XYZ file of C-alpha atoms in Angstrom:
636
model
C -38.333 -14.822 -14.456
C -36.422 -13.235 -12.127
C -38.576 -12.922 -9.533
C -40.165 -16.766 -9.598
C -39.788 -18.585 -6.703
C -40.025 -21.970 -8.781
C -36.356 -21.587 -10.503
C -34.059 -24.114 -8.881
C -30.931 -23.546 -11.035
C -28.045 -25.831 -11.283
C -27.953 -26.038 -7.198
C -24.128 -24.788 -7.553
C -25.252 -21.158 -5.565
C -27.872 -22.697 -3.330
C -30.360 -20.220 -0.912
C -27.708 -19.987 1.814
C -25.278 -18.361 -0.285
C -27.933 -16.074 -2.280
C -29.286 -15.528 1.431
C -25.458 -14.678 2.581
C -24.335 -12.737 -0.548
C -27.977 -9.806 -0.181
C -27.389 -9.526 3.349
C -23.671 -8.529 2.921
C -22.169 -11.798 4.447
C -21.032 -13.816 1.697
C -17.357 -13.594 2.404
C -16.477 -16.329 -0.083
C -18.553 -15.337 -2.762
C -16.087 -15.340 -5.295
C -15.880 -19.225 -5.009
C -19.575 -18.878 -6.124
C -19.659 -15.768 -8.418
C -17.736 -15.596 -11.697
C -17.029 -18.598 -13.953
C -15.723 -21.661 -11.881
C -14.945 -25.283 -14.070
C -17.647 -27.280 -13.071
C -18.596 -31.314 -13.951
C -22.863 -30.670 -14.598
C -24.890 -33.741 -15.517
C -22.240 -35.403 -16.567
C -20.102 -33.125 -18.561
C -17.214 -30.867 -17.765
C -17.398 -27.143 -18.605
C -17.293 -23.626 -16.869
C -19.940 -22.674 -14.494
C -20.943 -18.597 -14.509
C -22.860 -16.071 -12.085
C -23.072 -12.536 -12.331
C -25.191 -10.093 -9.866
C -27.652 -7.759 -12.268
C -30.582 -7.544 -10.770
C -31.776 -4.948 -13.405
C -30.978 -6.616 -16.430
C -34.061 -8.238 -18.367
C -31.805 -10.506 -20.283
C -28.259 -12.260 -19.530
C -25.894 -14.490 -22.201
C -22.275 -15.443 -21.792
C -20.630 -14.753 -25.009
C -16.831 -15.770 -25.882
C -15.007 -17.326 -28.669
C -16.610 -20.577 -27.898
C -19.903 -19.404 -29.065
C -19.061 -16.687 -31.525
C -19.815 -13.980 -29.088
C -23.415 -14.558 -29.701
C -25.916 -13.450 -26.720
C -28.479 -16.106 -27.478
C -26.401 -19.226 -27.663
C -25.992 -19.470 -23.395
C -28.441 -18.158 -22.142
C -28.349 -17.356 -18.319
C -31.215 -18.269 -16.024
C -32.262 -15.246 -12.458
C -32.195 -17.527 -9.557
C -35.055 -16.131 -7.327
C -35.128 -13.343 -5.601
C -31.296 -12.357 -5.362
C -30.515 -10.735 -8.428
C -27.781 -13.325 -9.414
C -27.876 -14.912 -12.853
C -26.213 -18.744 -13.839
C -25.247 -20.231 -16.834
C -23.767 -23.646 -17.445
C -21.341 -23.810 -20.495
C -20.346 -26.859 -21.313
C -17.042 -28.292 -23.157
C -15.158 -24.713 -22.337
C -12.518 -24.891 -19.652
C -9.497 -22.567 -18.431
C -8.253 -19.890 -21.150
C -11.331 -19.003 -23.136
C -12.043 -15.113 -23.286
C -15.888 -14.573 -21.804
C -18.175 -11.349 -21.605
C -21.668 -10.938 -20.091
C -24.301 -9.439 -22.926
C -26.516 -7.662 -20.742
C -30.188 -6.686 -22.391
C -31.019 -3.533 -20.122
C -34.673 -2.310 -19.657
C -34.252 0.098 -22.578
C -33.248 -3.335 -24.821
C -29.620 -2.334 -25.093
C -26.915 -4.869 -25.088
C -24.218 -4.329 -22.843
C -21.048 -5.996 -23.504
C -19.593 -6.337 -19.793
C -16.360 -7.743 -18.562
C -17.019 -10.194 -15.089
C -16.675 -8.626 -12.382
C -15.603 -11.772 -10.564
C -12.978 -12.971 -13.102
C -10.201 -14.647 -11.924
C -8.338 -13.640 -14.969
C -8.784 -10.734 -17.678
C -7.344 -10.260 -21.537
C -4.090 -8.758 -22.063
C -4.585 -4.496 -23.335
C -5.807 -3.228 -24.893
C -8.601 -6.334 -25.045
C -11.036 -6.130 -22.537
C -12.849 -9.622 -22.107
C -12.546 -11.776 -19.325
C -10.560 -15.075 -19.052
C -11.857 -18.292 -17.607
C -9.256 -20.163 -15.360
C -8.687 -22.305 -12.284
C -6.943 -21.292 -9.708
C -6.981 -24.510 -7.724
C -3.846 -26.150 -9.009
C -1.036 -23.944 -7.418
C 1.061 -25.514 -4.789
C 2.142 -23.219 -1.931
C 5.485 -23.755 -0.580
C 4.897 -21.227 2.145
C 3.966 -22.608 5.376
C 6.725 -21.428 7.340
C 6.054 -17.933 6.474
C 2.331 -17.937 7.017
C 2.500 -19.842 10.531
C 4.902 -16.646 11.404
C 2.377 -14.256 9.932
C -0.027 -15.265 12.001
C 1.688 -15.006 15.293
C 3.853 -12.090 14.662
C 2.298 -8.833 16.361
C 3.322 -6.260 13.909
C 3.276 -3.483 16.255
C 6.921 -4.355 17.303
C 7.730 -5.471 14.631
C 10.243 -4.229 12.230
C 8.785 -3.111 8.539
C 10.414 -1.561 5.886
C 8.231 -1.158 2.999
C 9.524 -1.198 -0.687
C 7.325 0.930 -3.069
C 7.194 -0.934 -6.555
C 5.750 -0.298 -9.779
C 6.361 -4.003 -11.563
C 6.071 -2.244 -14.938
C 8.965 0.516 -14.382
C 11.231 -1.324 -12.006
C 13.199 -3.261 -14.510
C 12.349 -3.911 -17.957
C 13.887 -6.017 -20.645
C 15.055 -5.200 -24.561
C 12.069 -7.032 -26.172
C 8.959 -6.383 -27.579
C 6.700 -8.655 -25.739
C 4.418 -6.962 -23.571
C 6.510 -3.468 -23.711
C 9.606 -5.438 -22.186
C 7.980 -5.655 -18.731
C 8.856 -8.081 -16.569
C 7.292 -11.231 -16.235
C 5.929 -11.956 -12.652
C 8.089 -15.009 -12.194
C 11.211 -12.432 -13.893
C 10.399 -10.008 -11.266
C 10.288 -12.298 -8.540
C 13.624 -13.295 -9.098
C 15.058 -10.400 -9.283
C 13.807 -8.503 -7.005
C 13.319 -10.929 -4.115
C 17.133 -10.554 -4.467
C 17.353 -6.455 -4.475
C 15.306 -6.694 -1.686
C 16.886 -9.015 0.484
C 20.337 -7.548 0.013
C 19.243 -4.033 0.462
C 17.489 -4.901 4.020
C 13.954 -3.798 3.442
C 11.209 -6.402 4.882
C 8.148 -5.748 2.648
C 7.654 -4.647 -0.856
C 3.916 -3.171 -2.090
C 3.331 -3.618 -5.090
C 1.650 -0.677 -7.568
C -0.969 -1.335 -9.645
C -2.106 -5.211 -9.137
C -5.645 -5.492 -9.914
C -6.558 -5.539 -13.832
C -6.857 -1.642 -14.864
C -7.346 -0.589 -18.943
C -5.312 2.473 -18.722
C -1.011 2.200 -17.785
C -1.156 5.998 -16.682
C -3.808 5.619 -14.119
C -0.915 3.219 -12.859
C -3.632 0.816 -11.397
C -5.520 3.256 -9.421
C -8.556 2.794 -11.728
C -9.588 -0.890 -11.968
C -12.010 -3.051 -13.869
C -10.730 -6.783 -12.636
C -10.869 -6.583 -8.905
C -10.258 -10.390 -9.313
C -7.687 -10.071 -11.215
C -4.411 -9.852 -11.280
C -3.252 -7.555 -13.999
C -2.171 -9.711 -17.384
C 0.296 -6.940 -18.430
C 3.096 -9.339 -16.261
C 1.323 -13.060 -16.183
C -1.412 -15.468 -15.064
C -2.989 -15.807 -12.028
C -0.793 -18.802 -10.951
C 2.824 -16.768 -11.900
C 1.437 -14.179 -9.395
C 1.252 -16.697 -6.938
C 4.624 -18.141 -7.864
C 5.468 -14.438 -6.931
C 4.524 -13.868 -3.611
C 5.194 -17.578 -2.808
C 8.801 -16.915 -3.872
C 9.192 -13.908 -1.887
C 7.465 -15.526 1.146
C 10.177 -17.833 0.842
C 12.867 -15.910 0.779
C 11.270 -14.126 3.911
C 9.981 -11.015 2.350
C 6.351 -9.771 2.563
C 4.049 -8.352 -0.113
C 1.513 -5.850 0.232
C -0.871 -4.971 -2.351
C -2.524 -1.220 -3.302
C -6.278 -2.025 -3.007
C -8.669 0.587 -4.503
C -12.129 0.713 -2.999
C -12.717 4.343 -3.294
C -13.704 4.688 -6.875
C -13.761 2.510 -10.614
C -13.649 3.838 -13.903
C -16.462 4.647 -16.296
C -15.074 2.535 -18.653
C -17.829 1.066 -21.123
C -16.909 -2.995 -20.274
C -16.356 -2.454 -16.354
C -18.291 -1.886 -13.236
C -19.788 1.712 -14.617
C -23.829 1.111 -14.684
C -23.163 -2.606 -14.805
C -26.808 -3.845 -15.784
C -27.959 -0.372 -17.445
C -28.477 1.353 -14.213
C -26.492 2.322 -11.283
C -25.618 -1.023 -9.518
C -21.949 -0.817 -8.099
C -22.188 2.867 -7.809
C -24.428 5.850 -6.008
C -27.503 6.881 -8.574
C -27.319 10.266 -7.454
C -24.000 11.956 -9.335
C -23.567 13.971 -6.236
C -22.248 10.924 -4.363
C -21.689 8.522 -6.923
C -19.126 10.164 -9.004
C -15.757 11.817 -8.459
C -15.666 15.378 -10.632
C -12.035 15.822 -9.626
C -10.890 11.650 -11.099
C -13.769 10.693 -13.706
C -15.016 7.713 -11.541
C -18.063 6.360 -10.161
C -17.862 6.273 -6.215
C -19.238 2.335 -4.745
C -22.371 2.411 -3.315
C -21.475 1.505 0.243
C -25.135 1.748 0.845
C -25.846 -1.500 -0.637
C -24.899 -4.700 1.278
C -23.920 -6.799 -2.459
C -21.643 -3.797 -2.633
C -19.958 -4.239 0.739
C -19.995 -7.495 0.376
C -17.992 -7.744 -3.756
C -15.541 -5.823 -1.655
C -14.913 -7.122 1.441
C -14.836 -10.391 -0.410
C -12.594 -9.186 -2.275
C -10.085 -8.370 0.480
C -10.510 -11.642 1.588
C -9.599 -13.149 -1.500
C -6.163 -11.586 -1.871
C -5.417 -12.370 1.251
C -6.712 -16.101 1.281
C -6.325 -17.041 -2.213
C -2.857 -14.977 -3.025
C -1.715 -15.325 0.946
C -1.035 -11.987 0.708
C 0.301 -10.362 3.410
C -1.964 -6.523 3.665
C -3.580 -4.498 1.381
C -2.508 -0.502 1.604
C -6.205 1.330 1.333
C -6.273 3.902 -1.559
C -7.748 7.727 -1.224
C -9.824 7.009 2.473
C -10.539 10.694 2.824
C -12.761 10.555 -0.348
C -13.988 7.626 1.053
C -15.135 9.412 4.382
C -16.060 12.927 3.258
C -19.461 13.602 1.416
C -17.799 16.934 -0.228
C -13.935 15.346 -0.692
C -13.411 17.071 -4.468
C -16.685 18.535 -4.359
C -17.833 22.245 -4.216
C -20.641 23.640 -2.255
C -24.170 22.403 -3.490
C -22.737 19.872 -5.622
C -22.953 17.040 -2.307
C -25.778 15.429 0.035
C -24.990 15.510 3.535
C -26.198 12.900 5.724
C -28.846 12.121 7.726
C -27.362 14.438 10.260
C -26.716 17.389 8.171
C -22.838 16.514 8.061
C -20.059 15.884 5.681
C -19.479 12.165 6.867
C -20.069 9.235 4.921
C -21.855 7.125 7.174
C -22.121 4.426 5.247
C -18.226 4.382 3.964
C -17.891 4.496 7.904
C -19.660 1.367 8.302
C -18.107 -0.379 5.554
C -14.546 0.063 7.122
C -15.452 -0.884 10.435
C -17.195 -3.680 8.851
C -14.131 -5.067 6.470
C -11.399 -4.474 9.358
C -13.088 -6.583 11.428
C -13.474 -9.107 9.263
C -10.481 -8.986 8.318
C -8.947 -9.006 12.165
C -11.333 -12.220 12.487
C -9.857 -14.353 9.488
C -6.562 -12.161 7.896
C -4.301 -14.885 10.012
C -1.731 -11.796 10.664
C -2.557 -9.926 7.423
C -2.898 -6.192 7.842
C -4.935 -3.449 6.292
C -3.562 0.147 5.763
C -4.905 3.408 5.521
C -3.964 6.368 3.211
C -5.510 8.627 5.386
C -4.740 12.138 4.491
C -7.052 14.153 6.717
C -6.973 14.554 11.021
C -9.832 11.849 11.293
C -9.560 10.403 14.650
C -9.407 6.815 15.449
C -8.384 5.370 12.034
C -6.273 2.435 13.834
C -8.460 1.864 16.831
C -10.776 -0.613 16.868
C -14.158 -0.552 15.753
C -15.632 -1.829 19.418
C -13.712 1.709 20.678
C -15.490 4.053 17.467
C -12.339 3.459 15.841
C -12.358 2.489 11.891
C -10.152 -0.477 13.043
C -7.108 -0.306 10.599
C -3.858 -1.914 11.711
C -1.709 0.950 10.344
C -2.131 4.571 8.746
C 0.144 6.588 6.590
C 1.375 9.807 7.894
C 0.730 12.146 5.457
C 1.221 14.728 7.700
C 4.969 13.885 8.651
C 5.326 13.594 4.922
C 4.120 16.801 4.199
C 6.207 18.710 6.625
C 10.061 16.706 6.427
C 9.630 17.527 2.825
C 8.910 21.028 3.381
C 12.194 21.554 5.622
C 14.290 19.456 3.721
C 13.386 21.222 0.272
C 14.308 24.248 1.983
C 18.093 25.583 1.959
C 19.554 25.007 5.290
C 19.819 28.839 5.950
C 16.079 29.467 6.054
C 15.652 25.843 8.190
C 16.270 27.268 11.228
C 12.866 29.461 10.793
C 11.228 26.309 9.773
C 12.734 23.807 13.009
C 9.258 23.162 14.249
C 8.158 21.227 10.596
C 10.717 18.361 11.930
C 9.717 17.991 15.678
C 6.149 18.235 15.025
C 5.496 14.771 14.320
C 6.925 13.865 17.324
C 3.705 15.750 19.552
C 1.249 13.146 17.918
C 3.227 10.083 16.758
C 1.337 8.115 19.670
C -2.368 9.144 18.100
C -2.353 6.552 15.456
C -0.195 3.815 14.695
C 1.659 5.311 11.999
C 3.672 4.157 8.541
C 6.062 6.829 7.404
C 5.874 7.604 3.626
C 7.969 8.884 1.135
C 5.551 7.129 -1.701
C 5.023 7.159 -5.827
C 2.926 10.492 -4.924
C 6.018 12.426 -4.159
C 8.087 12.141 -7.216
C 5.592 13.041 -9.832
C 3.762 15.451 -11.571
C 6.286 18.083 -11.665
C 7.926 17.380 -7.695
C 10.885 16.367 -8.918
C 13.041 13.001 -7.414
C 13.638 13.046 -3.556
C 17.716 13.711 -4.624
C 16.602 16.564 -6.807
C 14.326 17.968 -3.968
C 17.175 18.646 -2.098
C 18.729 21.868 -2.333
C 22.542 22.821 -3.077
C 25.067 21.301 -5.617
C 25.346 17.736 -6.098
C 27.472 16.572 -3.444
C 24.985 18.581 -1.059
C 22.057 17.005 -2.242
C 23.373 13.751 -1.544
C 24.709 14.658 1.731
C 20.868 16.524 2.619
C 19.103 13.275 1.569
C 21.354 10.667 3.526
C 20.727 13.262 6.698
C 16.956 13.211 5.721
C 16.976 9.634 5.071
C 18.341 9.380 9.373
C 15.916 11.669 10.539
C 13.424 9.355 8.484
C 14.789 5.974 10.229
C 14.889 7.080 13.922
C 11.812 8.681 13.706
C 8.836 6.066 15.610
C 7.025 4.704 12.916
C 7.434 1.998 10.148
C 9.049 3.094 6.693
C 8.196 3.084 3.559
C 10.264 4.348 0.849
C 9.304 4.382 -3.009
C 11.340 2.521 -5.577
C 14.686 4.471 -7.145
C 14.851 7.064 -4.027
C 17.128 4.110 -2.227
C 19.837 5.043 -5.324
C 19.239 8.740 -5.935
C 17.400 8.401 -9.249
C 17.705 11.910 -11.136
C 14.227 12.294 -13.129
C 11.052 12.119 -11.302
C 9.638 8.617 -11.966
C 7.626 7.450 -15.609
C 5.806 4.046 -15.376
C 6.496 4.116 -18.989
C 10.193 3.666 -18.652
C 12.371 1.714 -16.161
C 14.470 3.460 -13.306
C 17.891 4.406 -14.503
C 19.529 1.277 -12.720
C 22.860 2.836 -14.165
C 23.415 5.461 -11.630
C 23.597 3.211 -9.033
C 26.846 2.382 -10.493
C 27.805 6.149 -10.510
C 30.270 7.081 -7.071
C 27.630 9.450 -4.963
C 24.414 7.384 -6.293
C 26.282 4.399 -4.809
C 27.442 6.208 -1.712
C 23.420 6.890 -1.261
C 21.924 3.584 -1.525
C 24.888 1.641 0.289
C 23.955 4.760 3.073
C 20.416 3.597 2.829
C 21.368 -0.564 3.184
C 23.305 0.545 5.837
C 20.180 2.258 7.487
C 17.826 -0.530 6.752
C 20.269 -3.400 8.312
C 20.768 -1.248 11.507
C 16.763 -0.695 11.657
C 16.787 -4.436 11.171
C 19.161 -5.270 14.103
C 18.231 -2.555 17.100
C 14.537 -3.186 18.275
C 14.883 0.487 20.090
C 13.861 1.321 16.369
C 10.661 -0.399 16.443
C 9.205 -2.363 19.298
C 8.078 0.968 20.862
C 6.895 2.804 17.652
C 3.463 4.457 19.394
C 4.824 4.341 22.802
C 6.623 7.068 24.706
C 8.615 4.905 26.918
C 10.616 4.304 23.313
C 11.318 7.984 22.660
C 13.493 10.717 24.344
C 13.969 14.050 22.889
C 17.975 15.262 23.859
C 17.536 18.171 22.144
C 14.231 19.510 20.011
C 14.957 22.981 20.072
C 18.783 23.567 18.518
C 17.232 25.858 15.748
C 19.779 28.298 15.646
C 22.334 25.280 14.332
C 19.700 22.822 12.818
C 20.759 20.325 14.619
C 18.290 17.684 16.355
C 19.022 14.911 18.834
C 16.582 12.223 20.278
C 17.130 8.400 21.992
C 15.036 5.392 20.750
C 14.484 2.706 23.605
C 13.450 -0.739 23.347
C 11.431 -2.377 25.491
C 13.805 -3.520 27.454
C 16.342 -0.481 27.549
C 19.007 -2.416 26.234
C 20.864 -1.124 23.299
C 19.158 2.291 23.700
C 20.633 3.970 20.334
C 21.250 7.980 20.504
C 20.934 9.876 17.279
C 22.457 13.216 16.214
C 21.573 14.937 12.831
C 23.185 18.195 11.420
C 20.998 20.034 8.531
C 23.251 22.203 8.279
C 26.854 22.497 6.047
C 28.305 23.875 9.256
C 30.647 21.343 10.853
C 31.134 21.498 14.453
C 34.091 20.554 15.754
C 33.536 20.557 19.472
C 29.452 19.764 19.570
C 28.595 18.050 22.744
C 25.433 16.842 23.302
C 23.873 15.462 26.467
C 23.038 11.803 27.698
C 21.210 10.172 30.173
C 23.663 8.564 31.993
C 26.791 7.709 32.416
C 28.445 5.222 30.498
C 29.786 4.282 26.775
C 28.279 5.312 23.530
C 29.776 3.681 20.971
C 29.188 5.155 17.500
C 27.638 2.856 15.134
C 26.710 4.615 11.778
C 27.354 7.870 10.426
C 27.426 9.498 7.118
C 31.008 9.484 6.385
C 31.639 5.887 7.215
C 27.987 3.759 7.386
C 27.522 1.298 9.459
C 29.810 -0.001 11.866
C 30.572 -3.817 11.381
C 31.721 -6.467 13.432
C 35.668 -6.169 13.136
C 35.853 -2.076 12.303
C 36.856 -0.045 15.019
C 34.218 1.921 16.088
C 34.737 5.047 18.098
C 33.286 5.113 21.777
C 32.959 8.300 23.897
C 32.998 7.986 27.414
C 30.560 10.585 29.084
C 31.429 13.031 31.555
C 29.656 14.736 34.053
C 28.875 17.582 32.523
C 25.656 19.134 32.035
C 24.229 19.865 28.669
C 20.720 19.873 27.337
C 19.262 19.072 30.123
C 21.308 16.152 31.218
C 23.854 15.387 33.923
C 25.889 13.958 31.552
C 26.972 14.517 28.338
C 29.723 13.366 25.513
C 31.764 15.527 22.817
C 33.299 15.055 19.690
C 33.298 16.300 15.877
C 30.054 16.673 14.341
C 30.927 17.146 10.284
C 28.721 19.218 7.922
C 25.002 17.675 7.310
C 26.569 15.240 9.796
C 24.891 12.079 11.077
C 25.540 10.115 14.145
C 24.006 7.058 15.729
C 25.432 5.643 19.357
C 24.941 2.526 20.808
C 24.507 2.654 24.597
């Protein structure tokens, strides 16, 4: 029985890891938990464990034994809740479920929680394999990883949705790319256009396309909708190689109700809060993890680890941390417990962050851990010894939120609105911040970034490419979602691919060779990134030109060398004689604007000479002609 002390079990979880795995500590417990091929008393076969310490009867049921719940039966190994089976003569490929007998005698049908590998939708079973037989080709990128601080660092992120980036005219699988197709392919796009990251959408096995992989069942499990296990690692092995990181979304937040996943696993509430007013999300459908428990904390923490050590990849981006950290996120009054304390915090949640961040710091070899934060909670990227929740970066929603606010606006009314562009620059130092223009912005009725912009067409494009500055010199890292880089029209569908046509159209062109051109001069100037929480790498010139929209600010490396000066009109007024001041005297050389792009070796680029002349503030100063929603970049 479950609670006899005299069960030995096959000896493949021994009392360590049981001991390990209830206190919370078991950060390798998925080389334990789940279904593993195993050699047992001299035959081969699949070894399985599941955690349902409420269940009065376990079997593992697949094709191999006609899905019958008394063939393999699985045996409680004391005192931990864990159940084991030995099946032999199965091996990688065969499609497994748990029947769980509850205390009620219902049979639940459950998918593993642990699987390495799940069944293509709309099937829901599990798949045994063995991930043991890839061979990584990418040492050289992991030894860099690991002593690359990516504070200074440069890191411009790629937003991708596998399933809507490209697809193919076939019927397979909806015409979605294959992981190995995508890697390919975009590995390429990515390289050429500049950007040093891509994070991917939607990874970890879901049921439902439209929750677009923000409501998961296989936590283990790379989604099947694009491959197997081992073609996702051929994916981020590929794009290690060609030198381009890969986050992943990571969902800890919340699961769905969905009858085969986590939702009341062994016929009560295991993975998630009893109590519905902390255990489920009214606004989403879900159940909310029971942070509370330390098998919990530990599925998921062991969980980061496993992308990180099993996949190599290189951060996960942590979804919906506000619901995480607020008792009443979505909730109305009455309908949530406080704590202990009589607050709104989630202690626990607290706890469990502090908890996987440092674990993560301890063992990630370089890999980072990102918030989406959208709330003022302090201390998000300090560390957890200074009551910080110890994440390496956060998103700024905030910035978000307000750039897109001026920039929908038309540029007469933006000189009312000049403060929603410089404030961002009061707090940029509080966290250490990742600028967004994400998935989030472009649906549900938001329209595309180009179609956000107000005006007639050529004004639109001409607003965005002066946005898309502002965006770049701004202190922070980027991150900019799929199809915004060409100017795609129609607010994004993961049902459909982007309309890769347009970037073939004149002005869509004109827009993403703007944006390459942005990305390879972000590349090339640390000014734009060594210093991205640091004062000593920003200078305002100019924060209050409101009357002309105009803003103009200095980014300084470390060093001071190459200092780079920017200048951004939001407004269609050219100005023919705009001077702006400088810090000393000297060259500036310009380097990119909006009618030309980036200034390459062998074009002549322009180069002011300053004079002494004061303006802004500054002894010195330069002139010259400013053009309609004008950009300017100098090199100095």
């Amino acid at each position: 029985m479950a609670g006899s002390k005299k069960e030995i079990g096959t000896g493949f979880i021994t009392e360590v890891d049981r001991y390990l795995f209830n206190n919370g500590r078991h950060y390798e417990i998925f080389e334990k938990m789940g279904a593993h091929p195993k050699k047992y008393k001299g035959k081969n076969g699949m070894y399985f464990a599941v955690w349902a310490p409420h269940a009065e009867q376990i079997g593992v049921v697949g094709d191999f034994n006609s899905w019958d719940p008394e063939a393999n039966a699985m045996k409680p190994l004391a005192d931990s809740g864990i159940w084991e089976a030995f099946v032999p003569g199965i091996a990688a490929g065969e499609l497994y479920k748990y029947a769980i007998t509850t205390k009620s005698g219902k049979i639940l049908f459950k998918a593993d929680p642990y699987a390495f590998s799940a069944e293509y939708r709309p099937g829901t079973a599990s798949v045994t394999a063995d991930l043991s037989d890839f061979q990584w080709g990418d040492d050289a990128w992991m030894d860099k990883r690991g002593s690359t601080d990516p504070m200074n660092a440069p890191m411009s992120i790629y937003e991708v949705h596998l399933g809507s980036w490209r697809r193919k005219n076939r019927p397979e699988k909806d015409g979605c790319y294959t992981y190995v197709e995508a890697a390919r392919e975009l590995a390429d796009y990515v390289t050429d256009m500049g950007y040093t990251h891509v994070e991917l959408m939607g990874i970890a096995e879901h049921p439902y396309d439209g929750s677009w992989g923000y409501q998961v069942t296989g936590y283990f499990a790379p989604t099947s909708r694009y491959g197997t296990p081992q073609e996702f690692m051929y994916f981020i092995n590929y794009l290690h190689k060609k030198g381009i990181g890969v986050i992943l979304d990571w969902v800890p937040a919340h699961f769905p109700r969905d009858a085969h996943g986590l939702s009341e696993f062994d016929g009560e509430a295991l993975y998630e809060y009893a109590d519905p007013r902390k255990g489920e999300h009214p606004d989403w459908g879900t159940k909310v993890f029971d942070y509370s428990k330390y098998e919990v904390d530990n599925f998921l923490i062991a969980n980061a680890i496993y992308w990180v050590e099993k996949y190599h990849v290189d951060g996960l981006r942590v979804d919906a941390v506000a619901s995480m950290l607020y008792l009443d996120y979505g909730r109305e009054n009455g309908n949530w417990i406080p704590n202990r304390y009589g607050s709104n915090e989630n202690l626990e949640a607290i706890e469990f962050f502090k908890h996987l961040n440092s674990v993560m710091a301890d063992r990630g070899n370089g890999a980072i851990v990102i918030a989406e934060e959208s709330t003022a909670w302090p201390k998000v990227t300090e560390k957890p010894e200074d009551e910080g929740l110890g994440f390496t970066f956060k998103w700024n929603m905030g910035w978000m939120h307000d750039f897109l606010e001026y920039m929908k606006l038309d540029p007469y009314f933006r000189k009312y609105n000049h403060h929603k562009m410089t404030f961002g620059l009061t707090y940029f130092t509080s966290e250490k911040y990742i600028l967004v223009l994400s998935h989030d912005e472009v649906v549900h009725l938001k329209c595309s970034m180009i179609n956000k912009m107000p005006g007639l067409l050529e004004d639109k494009f001409a607003n965005l490419k002066a946005g898309y500055t502002f965006m770049l010199g701004h202190p922070g890292k980027k991150l900019l979602f799929m199809g915004q880089d060409f100017g795609q029209f129609h607010e994004w569908d993961e049902k459909v691919a982007l309309d890769w046509y347009l970037a073939d159209e004149p002005q869509n062109a004109g827009l993403q060779s703007y944006v390459k051109d942005l990305l390879q001069l972000y590349r090339k100037y640390p000014a734009l990134y060594e210093l991205d929480y640091d004062w000593d790498g920003f200078q305002w010139i100019n924060a209050n030109d409101g009357d002309r929209s105009i803003f103009s600010f200095i980014r300084y490396s470390r060093d001071h060398k190459r200092s780079l000066l920017f200048v951004i009109n939001f407004t269609p007024v050219e100005r023919p004689d705009y001077r702006v001041g400088v810090p000393k005297r000297g060259t500036y050389t310009l380097v990119l604007d909006n009618s030309h792009g980036l200034y390459k070796r062998g074009d002549k680029a322009p180069a002011f000479r300053s004079v002494k002349k004061e303006c802004d503030g500054q002894d010195y100063s330069i002139a010259y002609s400013l053009p309609a929603y004008g950009t300017a970049v100098f090199r100095f």
